[in-house]
């Protein structure tokens, strides 16, 4: 084991577990900076917390740059296995104090394991919807909890990917990744401008269903079967802009009662997704 407190950044060599206990250690400072989008974007990485998540991500082929575990993980066979896999892939492994892992993840009761993974986005041109594939397109989603919940729900219904349109919250923020409960590793994410989306949509041979509070059609009356579907959801405050709404094949509404004038974005997305995927989801197929 190398002890590398108070050394310079960039010195972490793969192949060995390094012990770090100081919050002022340059590597720790660098990892803590990943709470900010600017540094995540610079390094094109993000943090994922929890042993199971890290194992799932490695199994799905995501590239790990650094594995961090707290002293509680020392001697734990599963942690040691993940550490060995990280080293085999050329990543760094750090053994840190609970205080350090708490500072990196900004939590009072941190997980024992944190992975730093390379960000991955799917280019729009790589999306080729077919059969009864479902994609979710989100217009300028602002709330990290909503985005994470939608990623998790999209994964749960077997959607094929998520398209983020315009200026959205970062899918790789700590809060979003936490809310996905691991689905961030299972759901391909694409980022586009509204213009790029509309240009791509012109060649899309399927059904584009927008959701709108002024939509004239009950969402249960639409026939979603037998063709690919793009489900288009509006921004939390403003809803779908006309530029997107007028390019939908159908504008669906979820009927409501009571005082609330709209549903939460993630809830509305869930309601829509389970209706669109109704025929595909059975308990027999669930494991
Ligand atoms: N003030 C916004 C508006 O006027 O559209 C409310 C937006 S709502 C909180 C966020 C998104 O959730 C909407 O753009 C729409 O996509 C979806 N949504 C919420 N409630 C809905 C409903 N009852 N029917 C259809 N879509 C709904």
PDB file of C-alpha atoms and ligand atoms in Angstrom:
ATOM      1  CA  UNK A   1       0.000   0.000   0.000  1.00  0.00           C
ATOM      2  CA  UNK A   2       1.286   3.465  -0.885  1.00  0.00           C
ATOM      3  CA  UNK A   3       0.502   6.316   1.443  1.00  0.00           C
ATOM      4  CA  UNK A   4       0.119   9.425  -0.649  1.00  0.00           C
ATOM      5  CA  UNK A   5      -1.206  12.147   1.624  1.00  0.00           C
ATOM      6  CA  UNK A   6       0.235  15.544   0.897  1.00  0.00           C
ATOM      7  CA  UNK A   7       1.644  14.512  -2.464  1.00  0.00           C
ATOM      8  CA  UNK A   8       1.042  16.229  -5.773  1.00  0.00           C
ATOM      9  CA  UNK A   9      -1.947  15.672  -8.105  1.00  0.00           C
ATOM     10  CA  UNK A  10      -1.639  13.360 -11.063  1.00  0.00           C
ATOM     11  CA  UNK A  11       0.728  11.036  -9.296  1.00  0.00           C
ATOM     12  CA  UNK A  12      -1.751   8.255  -8.652  1.00  0.00           C
ATOM     13  CA  UNK A  13      -0.342   5.317 -10.583  1.00  0.00           C
ATOM     14  CA  UNK A  14      -2.601   2.435 -11.439  1.00  0.00           C
ATOM     15  CA  UNK A  15      -1.749  -0.973 -10.121  1.00  0.00           C
ATOM     16  CA  UNK A  16      -1.768  -0.352  -6.391  1.00  0.00           C
ATOM     17  CA  UNK A  17      -4.211   0.574  -3.659  1.00  0.00           C
ATOM     18  CA  UNK A  18      -3.314   3.932  -2.165  1.00  0.00           C
ATOM     19  CA  UNK A  19      -4.292   5.048   1.296  1.00  0.00           C
ATOM     20  CA  UNK A  20      -5.534   8.613   1.647  1.00  0.00           C
ATOM     21  CA  UNK A  21      -6.719  10.154   4.883  1.00  0.00           C
ATOM     22  CA  UNK A  22      -6.314  13.896   4.468  1.00  0.00           C
ATOM     23  CA  UNK A  23      -9.036  16.150   3.089  1.00  0.00           C
ATOM     24  CA  UNK A  24      -6.295  18.398   1.730  1.00  0.00           C
ATOM     25  CA  UNK A  25      -4.802  15.637  -0.390  1.00  0.00           C
ATOM     26  CA  UNK A  26      -4.816  16.882  -4.025  1.00  0.00           C
ATOM     27  CA  UNK A  27      -6.519  13.729  -5.320  1.00  0.00           C
ATOM     28  CA  UNK A  28      -9.250  14.101  -2.724  1.00  0.00           C
ATOM     29  CA  UNK A  29      -9.644  17.762  -3.690  1.00  0.00           C
ATOM     30  CA  UNK A  30     -10.000  16.728  -7.327  1.00  0.00           C
ATOM     31  CA  UNK A  31     -12.616  14.104  -6.454  1.00  0.00           C
ATOM     32  CA  UNK A  32     -14.526  16.610  -4.317  1.00  0.00           C
ATOM     33  CA  UNK A  33     -14.585  19.055  -7.219  1.00  0.00           C
ATOM     34  CA  UNK A  34     -16.659  16.500  -9.189  1.00  0.00           C
ATOM     35  CA  UNK A  35     -19.707  17.668  -7.239  1.00  0.00           C
ATOM     36  CA  UNK A  36     -19.574  20.637  -9.653  1.00  0.00           C
ATOM     37  CA  UNK A  37     -20.727  20.291 -13.261  1.00  0.00           C
ATOM     38  CA  UNK A  38     -17.828  22.394 -14.549  1.00  0.00           C
ATOM     39  CA  UNK A  39     -15.265  19.857 -13.304  1.00  0.00           C
ATOM     40  CA  UNK A  40     -17.353  16.828 -14.295  1.00  0.00           C
ATOM     41  CA  UNK A  41     -17.517  18.239 -17.820  1.00  0.00           C
ATOM     42  CA  UNK A  42     -13.802  19.062 -17.886  1.00  0.00           C
ATOM     43  CA  UNK A  43     -12.883  15.524 -16.865  1.00  0.00           C
ATOM     44  CA  UNK A  44     -15.898  13.861 -18.554  1.00  0.00           C
ATOM     45  CA  UNK A  45     -16.510  11.736 -15.474  1.00  0.00           C
ATOM     46  CA  UNK A  46     -19.111  11.325 -12.758  1.00  0.00           C
ATOM     47  CA  UNK A  47     -19.498   9.730  -9.334  1.00  0.00           C
ATOM     48  CA  UNK A  48     -21.642   6.700  -8.564  1.00  0.00           C
ATOM     49  CA  UNK A  49     -22.139   5.611  -4.961  1.00  0.00           C
ATOM     50  CA  UNK A  50     -22.581   2.091  -3.655  1.00  0.00           C
ATOM     51  CA  UNK A  51     -20.950  -1.292  -4.175  1.00  0.00           C
ATOM     52  CA  UNK A  52     -23.849  -2.805  -6.128  1.00  0.00           C
ATOM     53  CA  UNK A  53     -23.995   0.160  -8.503  1.00  0.00           C
ATOM     54  CA  UNK A  54     -20.283  -0.016  -9.170  1.00  0.00           C
ATOM     55  CA  UNK A  55     -20.431  -3.775  -9.828  1.00  0.00           C
ATOM     56  CA  UNK A  56     -23.435  -3.321 -12.165  1.00  0.00           C
ATOM     57  CA  UNK A  57     -21.662  -0.532 -14.033  1.00  0.00           C
ATOM     58  CA  UNK A  58     -18.541  -2.652 -14.535  1.00  0.00           C
ATOM     59  CA  UNK A  59     -20.691  -5.584 -15.695  1.00  0.00           C
ATOM     60  CA  UNK A  60     -22.362  -3.267 -18.234  1.00  0.00           C
ATOM     61  CA  UNK A  61     -18.961  -2.237 -19.608  1.00  0.00           C
ATOM     62  CA  UNK A  62     -18.673   1.291 -18.199  1.00  0.00           C
ATOM     63  CA  UNK A  63     -15.132   2.574 -17.818  1.00  0.00           C
ATOM     64  CA  UNK A  64     -14.039   3.170 -14.240  1.00  0.00           C
ATOM     65  CA  UNK A  65     -11.291   5.726 -13.646  1.00  0.00           C
ATOM     66  CA  UNK A  66     -11.062   5.538  -9.862  1.00  0.00           C
ATOM     67  CA  UNK A  67     -12.523   3.330  -7.163  1.00  0.00           C
ATOM     68  CA  UNK A  68     -12.724   4.836  -3.700  1.00  0.00           C
ATOM     69  CA  UNK A  69     -13.596   2.761  -0.661  1.00  0.00           C
ATOM     70  CA  UNK A  70     -13.685   3.536   3.018  1.00  0.00           C
ATOM     71  CA  UNK A  71     -11.806   1.574   5.642  1.00  0.00           C
ATOM     72  CA  UNK A  72     -15.068  -0.270   6.414  1.00  0.00           C
ATOM     73  CA  UNK A  73     -14.622  -1.982   3.035  1.00  0.00           C
ATOM     74  CA  UNK A  74     -11.164  -3.291   3.842  1.00  0.00           C
ATOM     75  CA  UNK A  75     -11.182  -7.103   3.902  1.00  0.00           C
ATOM     76  CA  UNK A  76     -14.647  -7.232   2.291  1.00  0.00           C
ATOM     77  CA  UNK A  77     -14.354  -9.847  -0.480  1.00  0.00           C
ATOM     78  CA  UNK A  78     -16.726  -8.043  -2.865  1.00  0.00           C
ATOM     79  CA  UNK A  79     -14.896  -4.729  -2.419  1.00  0.00           C
ATOM     80  CA  UNK A  80     -11.544  -6.424  -2.985  1.00  0.00           C
ATOM     81  CA  UNK A  81     -12.902  -8.039  -6.142  1.00  0.00           C
ATOM     82  CA  UNK A  82     -14.091  -4.686  -7.491  1.00  0.00           C
ATOM     83  CA  UNK A  83     -10.729  -3.161  -6.581  1.00  0.00           C
ATOM     84  CA  UNK A  84      -8.959  -5.913  -8.535  1.00  0.00           C
ATOM     85  CA  UNK A  85     -11.239  -5.365 -11.540  1.00  0.00           C
ATOM     86  CA  UNK A  86     -10.567  -1.613 -11.401  1.00  0.00           C
ATOM     87  CA  UNK A  87      -6.804  -2.134 -11.331  1.00  0.00           C
ATOM     88  CA  UNK A  88      -7.038  -4.685 -14.152  1.00  0.00           C
ATOM     89  CA  UNK A  89      -8.799  -2.037 -16.256  1.00  0.00           C
ATOM     90  CA  UNK A  90      -6.065   0.519 -15.549  1.00  0.00           C
ATOM     91  CA  UNK A  91      -7.986   2.507 -12.927  1.00  0.00           C
ATOM     92  CA  UNK A  92      -6.802   3.806  -9.574  1.00  0.00           C
ATOM     93  CA  UNK A  93      -7.957   2.487  -6.226  1.00  0.00           C
ATOM     94  CA  UNK A  94      -8.016   4.622  -3.116  1.00  0.00           C
ATOM     95  CA  UNK A  95      -8.618   3.477   0.435  1.00  0.00           C
ATOM     96  CA  UNK A  96      -9.859   6.464   2.415  1.00  0.00           C
ATOM     97  CA  UNK A  97     -11.307   7.393   5.780  1.00  0.00           C
ATOM     98  CA  UNK A  98     -15.074   7.677   6.184  1.00  0.00           C
ATOM     99  CA  UNK A  99     -14.562  11.424   6.602  1.00  0.00           C
ATOM    100  CA  UNK A 100     -12.940  11.616   3.159  1.00  0.00           C
ATOM    101  CA  UNK A 101     -15.597   9.529   1.385  1.00  0.00           C
ATOM    102  CA  UNK A 102     -18.277  11.654   3.106  1.00  0.00           C
ATOM    103  CA  UNK A 103     -16.588  14.813   1.825  1.00  0.00           C
ATOM    104  CA  UNK A 104     -16.356  13.455  -1.731  1.00  0.00           C
ATOM    105  CA  UNK A 105     -20.036  12.495  -1.841  1.00  0.00           C
ATOM    106  CA  UNK A 106     -21.231  15.315   0.453  1.00  0.00           C
ATOM    107  CA  UNK A 107     -23.060  12.904   2.728  1.00  0.00           C
ATOM    108  CA  UNK A 108     -23.127  12.436   6.494  1.00  0.00           C
ATOM    109  CA  UNK A 109     -23.612   8.675   6.197  1.00  0.00           C
ATOM    110  CA  UNK A 110     -21.673   7.858   3.049  1.00  0.00           C
ATOM    111  CA  UNK A 111     -21.670   4.562   1.205  1.00  0.00           C
ATOM    112  CA  UNK A 112     -18.625   2.336   1.609  1.00  0.00           C
ATOM    113  CA  UNK A 113     -17.755   2.484  -2.099  1.00  0.00           C
ATOM    114  CA  UNK A 114     -17.731   5.215  -4.745  1.00  0.00           C
ATOM    115  CA  UNK A 115     -16.763   4.818  -8.383  1.00  0.00           C
ATOM    116  CA  UNK A 116     -15.589   7.545 -10.738  1.00  0.00           C
ATOM    117  CA  UNK A 117     -16.836   6.610 -14.199  1.00  0.00           C
ATOM    118  CA  UNK A 118     -16.301   8.044 -17.648  1.00  0.00           C
ATOM    119  CA  UNK A 119     -19.400   9.829 -18.978  1.00  0.00           C
ATOM    120  CA  UNK A 120     -21.084   8.262 -21.970  1.00  0.00           C
ATOM    121  CA  UNK A 121     -23.652   9.803 -24.313  1.00  0.00           C
ATOM    122  CA  UNK A 122     -25.332   8.256 -27.331  1.00  0.00           C
ATOM    123  CA  UNK A 123     -25.217  10.389 -30.499  1.00  0.00           C
ATOM    124  CA  UNK A 124     -28.623  11.186 -31.991  1.00  0.00           C
ATOM    125  CA  UNK A 125     -27.599   9.617 -35.301  1.00  0.00           C
ATOM    126  CA  UNK A 126     -27.059   6.293 -33.518  1.00  0.00           C
ATOM    127  CA  UNK A 127     -30.724   6.075 -32.489  1.00  0.00           C
ATOM    128  CA  UNK A 128     -32.621   3.833 -34.889  1.00  0.00           C
ATOM    129  CA  UNK A 129     -36.069   3.184 -33.441  1.00  0.00           C
ATOM    130  CA  UNK A 130     -37.756  -0.003 -34.612  1.00  0.00           C
ATOM    131  CA  UNK A 131     -40.586  -2.392 -33.639  1.00  0.00           C
ATOM    132  CA  UNK A 132     -42.307  -1.155 -30.500  1.00  0.00           C
ATOM    133  CA  UNK A 133     -39.277   0.704 -29.134  1.00  0.00           C
ATOM    134  CA  UNK A 134     -40.062   3.592 -26.805  1.00  0.00           C
ATOM    135  CA  UNK A 135     -37.846   6.631 -26.310  1.00  0.00           C
ATOM    136  CA  UNK A 136     -38.507   9.476 -23.925  1.00  0.00           C
ATOM    137  CA  UNK A 137     -37.664  13.012 -24.970  1.00  0.00           C
ATOM    138  CA  UNK A 138     -37.532  15.620 -22.197  1.00  0.00           C
ATOM    139  CA  UNK A 139     -37.759  19.297 -22.996  1.00  0.00           C
ATOM    140  CA  UNK A 140     -35.419  21.389 -20.772  1.00  0.00           C
ATOM    141  CA  UNK A 141     -35.883  19.229 -17.656  1.00  0.00           C
ATOM    142  CA  UNK A 142     -34.630  21.243 -14.686  1.00  0.00           C
ATOM    143  CA  UNK A 143     -34.975  19.082 -11.616  1.00  0.00           C
ATOM    144  CA  UNK A 144     -32.278  16.433 -10.960  1.00  0.00           C
ATOM    145  CA  UNK A 145     -34.700  14.327  -8.892  1.00  0.00           C
ATOM    146  CA  UNK A 146     -37.228  14.312 -11.749  1.00  0.00           C
ATOM    147  CA  UNK A 147     -34.573  13.363 -14.284  1.00  0.00           C
ATOM    148  CA  UNK A 148     -33.215  10.555 -12.100  1.00  0.00           C
ATOM    149  CA  UNK A 149     -36.697   9.215 -11.388  1.00  0.00           C
ATOM    150  CA  UNK A 150     -37.554   9.293 -15.095  1.00  0.00           C
ATOM    151  CA  UNK A 151     -34.350   7.408 -15.984  1.00  0.00           C
ATOM    152  CA  UNK A 152     -35.203   4.769 -13.394  1.00  0.00           C
ATOM    153  CA  UNK A 153     -38.799   4.465 -14.648  1.00  0.00           C
ATOM    154  CA  UNK A 154     -37.693   4.378 -18.296  1.00  0.00           C
ATOM    155  CA  UNK A 155     -35.383   1.510 -17.427  1.00  0.00           C
ATOM    156  CA  UNK A 156     -38.165  -0.277 -15.520  1.00  0.00           C
ATOM    157  CA  UNK A 157     -40.566  -0.240 -18.481  1.00  0.00           C
ATOM    158  CA  UNK A 158     -37.904  -1.313 -20.966  1.00  0.00           C
ATOM    159  CA  UNK A 159     -37.606   1.988 -22.844  1.00  0.00           C
ATOM    160  CA  UNK A 160     -34.665   2.189 -25.231  1.00  0.00           C
ATOM    161  CA  UNK A 161     -33.273   5.586 -24.392  1.00  0.00           C
ATOM    162  CA  UNK A 162     -33.678   9.111 -23.167  1.00  0.00           C
ATOM    163  CA  UNK A 163     -33.281  12.219 -25.306  1.00  0.00           C
ATOM    164  CA  UNK A 164     -32.546  15.450 -23.451  1.00  0.00           C
ATOM    165  CA  UNK A 165     -33.609  18.504 -25.434  1.00  0.00           C
ATOM    166  CA  UNK A 166     -32.160  21.966 -24.871  1.00  0.00           C
ATOM    167  CA  UNK A 167     -30.686  23.274 -21.658  1.00  0.00           C
ATOM    168  CA  UNK A 168     -31.329  20.530 -19.112  1.00  0.00           C
ATOM    169  CA  UNK A 169     -30.069  19.581 -15.688  1.00  0.00           C
ATOM    170  CA  UNK A 170     -26.946  17.405 -15.782  1.00  0.00           C
ATOM    171  CA  UNK A 171     -27.722  13.662 -16.034  1.00  0.00           C
ATOM    172  CA  UNK A 172     -24.375  13.006 -14.348  1.00  0.00           C
ATOM    173  CA  UNK A 173     -24.886  15.114 -11.202  1.00  0.00           C
ATOM    174  CA  UNK A 174     -24.675  13.335  -7.844  1.00  0.00           C
ATOM    175  CA  UNK A 175     -28.364  13.972  -7.188  1.00  0.00           C
ATOM    176  CA  UNK A 176     -29.561  12.649 -10.549  1.00  0.00           C
ATOM    177  CA  UNK A 177     -27.330   9.574 -10.440  1.00  0.00           C
ATOM    178  CA  UNK A 178     -28.549   8.855  -6.890  1.00  0.00           C
ATOM    179  CA  UNK A 179     -32.196   9.107  -7.964  1.00  0.00           C
ATOM    180  CA  UNK A 180     -31.629   6.701 -10.883  1.00  0.00           C
ATOM    181  CA  UNK A 181     -30.677   3.924  -8.424  1.00  0.00           C
ATOM    182  CA  UNK A 182     -28.277   2.549 -11.048  1.00  0.00           C
ATOM    183  CA  UNK A 183     -30.465   3.001 -14.118  1.00  0.00           C
ATOM    184  CA  UNK A 184     -28.103   5.731 -15.373  1.00  0.00           C
ATOM    185  CA  UNK A 185     -25.878   2.817 -16.424  1.00  0.00           C
ATOM    186  CA  UNK A 186     -28.682   0.992 -18.240  1.00  0.00           C
ATOM    187  CA  UNK A 187     -30.372   3.759 -20.197  1.00  0.00           C
ATOM    188  CA  UNK A 188     -28.622   5.378 -23.185  1.00  0.00           C
ATOM    189  CA  UNK A 189     -28.781   9.174 -22.938  1.00  0.00           C
ATOM    190  CA  UNK A 190     -28.645  11.611 -25.852  1.00  0.00           C
ATOM    191  CA  UNK A 191     -28.300  15.408 -25.601  1.00  0.00           C
ATOM    192  CA  UNK A 192     -29.544  17.639 -28.415  1.00  0.00           C
ATOM    193  CA  UNK A 193     -30.721  21.140 -29.168  1.00  0.00           C
ATOM    194  CA  UNK A 194     -34.371  21.658 -30.064  1.00  0.00           C
ATOM    195  CA  UNK A 195     -33.357  22.291 -33.700  1.00  0.00           C
ATOM    196  CA  UNK A 196     -31.396  19.035 -33.879  1.00  0.00           C
ATOM    197  CA  UNK A 197     -34.304  17.118 -32.380  1.00  0.00           C
ATOM    198  CA  UNK A 198     -36.816  18.620 -34.828  1.00  0.00           C
ATOM    199  CA  UNK A 199     -34.549  17.860 -37.811  1.00  0.00           C
ATOM    200  CA  UNK A 200     -34.146  14.231 -36.650  1.00  0.00           C
ATOM    201  CA  UNK A 201     -37.858  13.931 -35.944  1.00  0.00           C
ATOM    202  CA  UNK A 202     -38.680  14.682 -39.618  1.00  0.00           C
ATOM    203  CA  UNK A 203     -37.200  11.331 -40.650  1.00  0.00           C
ATOM    204  CA  UNK A 204     -38.643   9.397 -37.713  1.00  0.00           C
ATOM    205  CA  UNK A 205     -41.154   6.782 -38.921  1.00  0.00           C
ATOM    206  CA  UNK A 206     -43.205   6.219 -35.806  1.00  0.00           C
ATOM    207  CA  UNK A 207     -45.492   8.034 -33.410  1.00  0.00           C
ATOM    208  CA  UNK A 208     -44.463  11.192 -31.586  1.00  0.00           C
ATOM    209  CA  UNK A 209     -46.768  11.688 -28.608  1.00  0.00           C
ATOM    210  CA  UNK A 210     -46.462  14.986 -26.794  1.00  0.00           C
ATOM    211  CA  UNK A 211     -48.071  15.506 -23.399  1.00  0.00           C
ATOM    212  CA  UNK A 212     -49.843  18.786 -22.894  1.00  0.00           C
ATOM    213  CA  UNK A 213     -52.279  20.202 -20.382  1.00  0.00           C
ATOM    214  CA  UNK A 214     -54.275  21.511 -23.345  1.00  0.00           C
ATOM    215  CA  UNK A 215     -54.066  18.166 -25.171  1.00  0.00           C
ATOM    216  CA  UNK A 216     -57.443  17.157 -26.568  1.00  0.00           C
ATOM    217  CA  UNK A 217     -56.899  13.391 -26.442  1.00  0.00           C
ATOM    218  CA  UNK A 218     -57.200  11.150 -23.383  1.00  0.00           C
ATOM    219  CA  UNK A 219     -53.843   9.322 -23.183  1.00  0.00           C
ATOM    220  CA  UNK A 220     -55.690   5.959 -22.884  1.00  0.00           C
ATOM    221  CA  UNK A 221     -57.413   6.467 -26.244  1.00  0.00           C
ATOM    222  CA  UNK A 222     -54.226   6.462 -28.324  1.00  0.00           C
ATOM    223  CA  UNK A 223     -53.107   3.293 -30.103  1.00  0.00           C
ATOM    224  CA  UNK A 224     -49.401   3.038 -29.336  1.00  0.00           C
ATOM    225  CA  UNK A 225     -48.936  -0.541 -30.551  1.00  0.00           C
ATOM    226  CA  UNK A 226     -46.916  -1.808 -33.471  1.00  0.00           C
ATOM    227  CA  UNK A 227     -44.624   1.162 -34.071  1.00  0.00           C
ATOM    228  CA  UNK A 228     -41.851   2.979 -32.314  1.00  0.00           C
ATOM    229  CA  UNK A 229     -42.987   5.776 -29.990  1.00  0.00           C
ATOM    230  CA  UNK A 230     -41.278   8.959 -28.903  1.00  0.00           C
ATOM    231  CA  UNK A 231     -42.889  10.270 -25.728  1.00  0.00           C
ATOM    232  CA  UNK A 232     -42.264  14.005 -25.479  1.00  0.00           C
ATOM    233  CA  UNK A 233     -42.580  15.630 -22.044  1.00  0.00           C
ATOM    234  CA  UNK A 234     -42.557  19.363 -21.267  1.00  0.00           C
ATOM    235  CA  UNK A 235     -40.524  21.510 -18.924  1.00  0.00           C
ATOM    236  CA  UNK A 236     -41.627  21.617 -15.270  1.00  0.00           C
ATOM    237  CA  UNK A 237     -42.570  25.301 -15.309  1.00  0.00           C
ATOM    238  CA  UNK A 238     -43.486  26.104 -18.886  1.00  0.00           C
ATOM    239  CA  UNK A 239     -44.696  22.820 -20.357  1.00  0.00           C
ATOM    240  CA  UNK A 240     -44.049  22.028 -24.037  1.00  0.00           C
ATOM    241  CA  UNK A 241     -43.342  25.060 -26.221  1.00  0.00           C
ATOM    242  CA  UNK A 242     -45.423  25.445 -29.413  1.00  0.00           C
ATOM    243  CA  UNK A 243     -42.351  24.693 -31.535  1.00  0.00           C
ATOM    244  CA  UNK A 244     -42.269  21.157 -30.127  1.00  0.00           C
ATOM    245  CA  UNK A 245     -46.027  20.698 -29.582  1.00  0.00           C
ATOM    246  CA  UNK A 246     -46.901  21.390 -33.209  1.00  0.00           C
ATOM    247  CA  UNK A 247     -44.444  18.726 -34.365  1.00  0.00           C
ATOM    248  CA  UNK A 248     -46.152  15.947 -32.397  1.00  0.00           C
ATOM    249  CA  UNK A 249     -48.466  13.419 -34.072  1.00  0.00           C
ATOM    250  CA  UNK A 250     -50.735  13.434 -31.012  1.00  0.00           C
ATOM    251  CA  UNK A 251     -51.056  15.646 -27.946  1.00  0.00           C
ATOM    252  CA  UNK A 252     -52.170  13.527 -25.017  1.00  0.00           C
ATOM    253  CA  UNK A 253     -53.621  14.572 -21.687  1.00  0.00           C
ATOM    254  CA  UNK A 254     -53.934  12.633 -18.454  1.00  0.00           C
ATOM    255  CA  UNK A 255     -57.356  13.486 -16.998  1.00  0.00           C
ATOM    256  CA  UNK A 256     -57.267  14.940 -13.499  1.00  0.00           C
ATOM    257  CA  UNK A 257     -59.627  15.854 -10.674  1.00  0.00           C
ATOM    258  CA  UNK A 258     -59.058  17.973  -7.600  1.00  0.00           C
ATOM    259  CA  UNK A 259     -57.191  21.230  -7.152  1.00  0.00           C
ATOM    260  CA  UNK A 260     -53.801  20.406  -8.713  1.00  0.00           C
ATOM    261  CA  UNK A 261     -53.522  21.942 -12.169  1.00  0.00           C
ATOM    262  CA  UNK A 262     -50.860  19.506 -13.343  1.00  0.00           C
ATOM    263  CA  UNK A 263     -48.967  16.396 -12.339  1.00  0.00           C
ATOM    264  CA  UNK A 264     -45.316  16.309 -11.390  1.00  0.00           C
ATOM    265  CA  UNK A 265     -43.235  15.694 -14.538  1.00  0.00           C
ATOM    266  CA  UNK A 266     -41.784  12.367 -13.365  1.00  0.00           C
ATOM    267  CA  UNK A 267     -45.207  11.092 -12.273  1.00  0.00           C
ATOM    268  CA  UNK A 268     -46.786  12.111 -15.598  1.00  0.00           C
ATOM    269  CA  UNK A 269     -43.947  10.371 -17.457  1.00  0.00           C
ATOM    270  CA  UNK A 270     -44.515   7.215 -15.391  1.00  0.00           C
ATOM    271  CA  UNK A 271     -48.251   7.203 -16.073  1.00  0.00           C
ATOM    272  CA  UNK A 272     -47.629   7.618 -19.821  1.00  0.00           C
ATOM    273  CA  UNK A 273     -44.896   4.991 -19.976  1.00  0.00           C
ATOM    274  CA  UNK A 274     -46.922   2.298 -18.260  1.00  0.00           C
ATOM    275  CA  UNK A 275     -49.814   2.941 -20.648  1.00  0.00           C
ATOM    276  CA  UNK A 276     -47.583   2.902 -23.745  1.00  0.00           C
ATOM    277  CA  UNK A 277     -45.865  -0.296 -22.562  1.00  0.00           C
ATOM    278  CA  UNK A 278     -49.039  -1.931 -21.239  1.00  0.00           C
ATOM    279  CA  UNK A 279     -48.945  -4.758 -23.803  1.00  0.00           C
ATOM    280  CA  UNK A 280     -45.246  -5.437 -23.317  1.00  0.00           C
ATOM    281  CA  UNK A 281     -45.161  -5.663 -19.532  1.00  0.00           C
ATOM    282  CA  UNK A 282     -46.346  -8.838 -17.876  1.00  0.00           C
ATOM    283  CA  UNK A 283     -45.463 -10.391 -14.544  1.00  0.00           C
ATOM    284  CA  UNK A 284     -44.507 -13.593 -16.411  1.00  0.00           C
ATOM    285  CA  UNK A 285     -41.600 -11.805 -18.075  1.00  0.00           C
ATOM    286  CA  UNK A 286     -40.401 -10.110 -14.901  1.00  0.00           C
ATOM    287  CA  UNK A 287     -37.578 -11.819 -13.046  1.00  0.00           C
TER     288      UNK A 287
HETATM  289  N1  LIG B   1     -47.324  24.912 -16.042  1.00  0.00           N
HETATM  290  C1  LIG B   1     -46.924  23.818 -16.894  1.00  0.00           C
HETATM  291  C2  LIG B   1     -47.810  23.759 -18.135  1.00  0.00           C
HETATM  292  O1  LIG B   1     -48.628  24.662 -18.301  1.00  0.00           O
HETATM  293  O2  LIG B   1     -47.667  22.871 -18.955  1.00  0.00           O
HETATM  294  C3  LIG B   1     -46.980  22.557 -16.103  1.00  0.00           C
HETATM  295  C4  LIG B   1     -45.977  21.594 -16.557  1.00  0.00           C
HETATM  296  S1  LIG B   1     -46.078  20.010 -15.810  1.00  0.00           S
HETATM  297  C5  LIG B   1     -45.562  20.279 -14.189  1.00  0.00           C
HETATM  298  C6  LIG B   1     -44.683  19.238 -16.558  1.00  0.00           C
HETATM  299  C7  LIG B   1     -45.008  18.320 -17.678  1.00  0.00           C
HETATM  300  O3  LIG B   1     -45.644  17.144 -17.175  1.00  0.00           O
HETATM  301  C8  LIG B   1     -45.960  18.857 -18.726  1.00  0.00           C
HETATM  302  O4  LIG B   1     -45.304  19.657 -19.670  1.00  0.00           O
HETATM  303  C9  LIG B   1     -46.449  17.569 -19.344  1.00  0.00           C
HETATM  304  O5  LIG B   1     -45.484  17.029 -20.199  1.00  0.00           O
HETATM  305  C10 LIG B   1     -46.574  16.677 -18.136  1.00  0.00           C
HETATM  306  N2  LIG B   1     -47.907  16.693 -17.508  1.00  0.00           N
HETATM  307  C11 LIG B   1     -48.211  17.024 -16.235  1.00  0.00           C
HETATM  308  N3  LIG B   1     -49.516  16.848 -16.002  1.00  0.00           N
HETATM  309  C12 LIG B   1     -50.069  16.391 -17.151  1.00  0.00           C
HETATM  310  C13 LIG B   1     -51.381  15.991 -17.558  1.00  0.00           C
HETATM  311  N4  LIG B   1     -52.407  16.042 -16.724  1.00  0.00           N
HETATM  312  N5  LIG B   1     -51.565  15.563 -18.821  1.00  0.00           N
HETATM  313  C14 LIG B   1     -50.531  15.499 -19.693  1.00  0.00           C
HETATM  314  N6  LIG B   1     -49.271  15.855 -19.357  1.00  0.00           N
HETATM  315  C15 LIG B   1     -49.035  16.280 -18.110  1.00  0.00           C
END
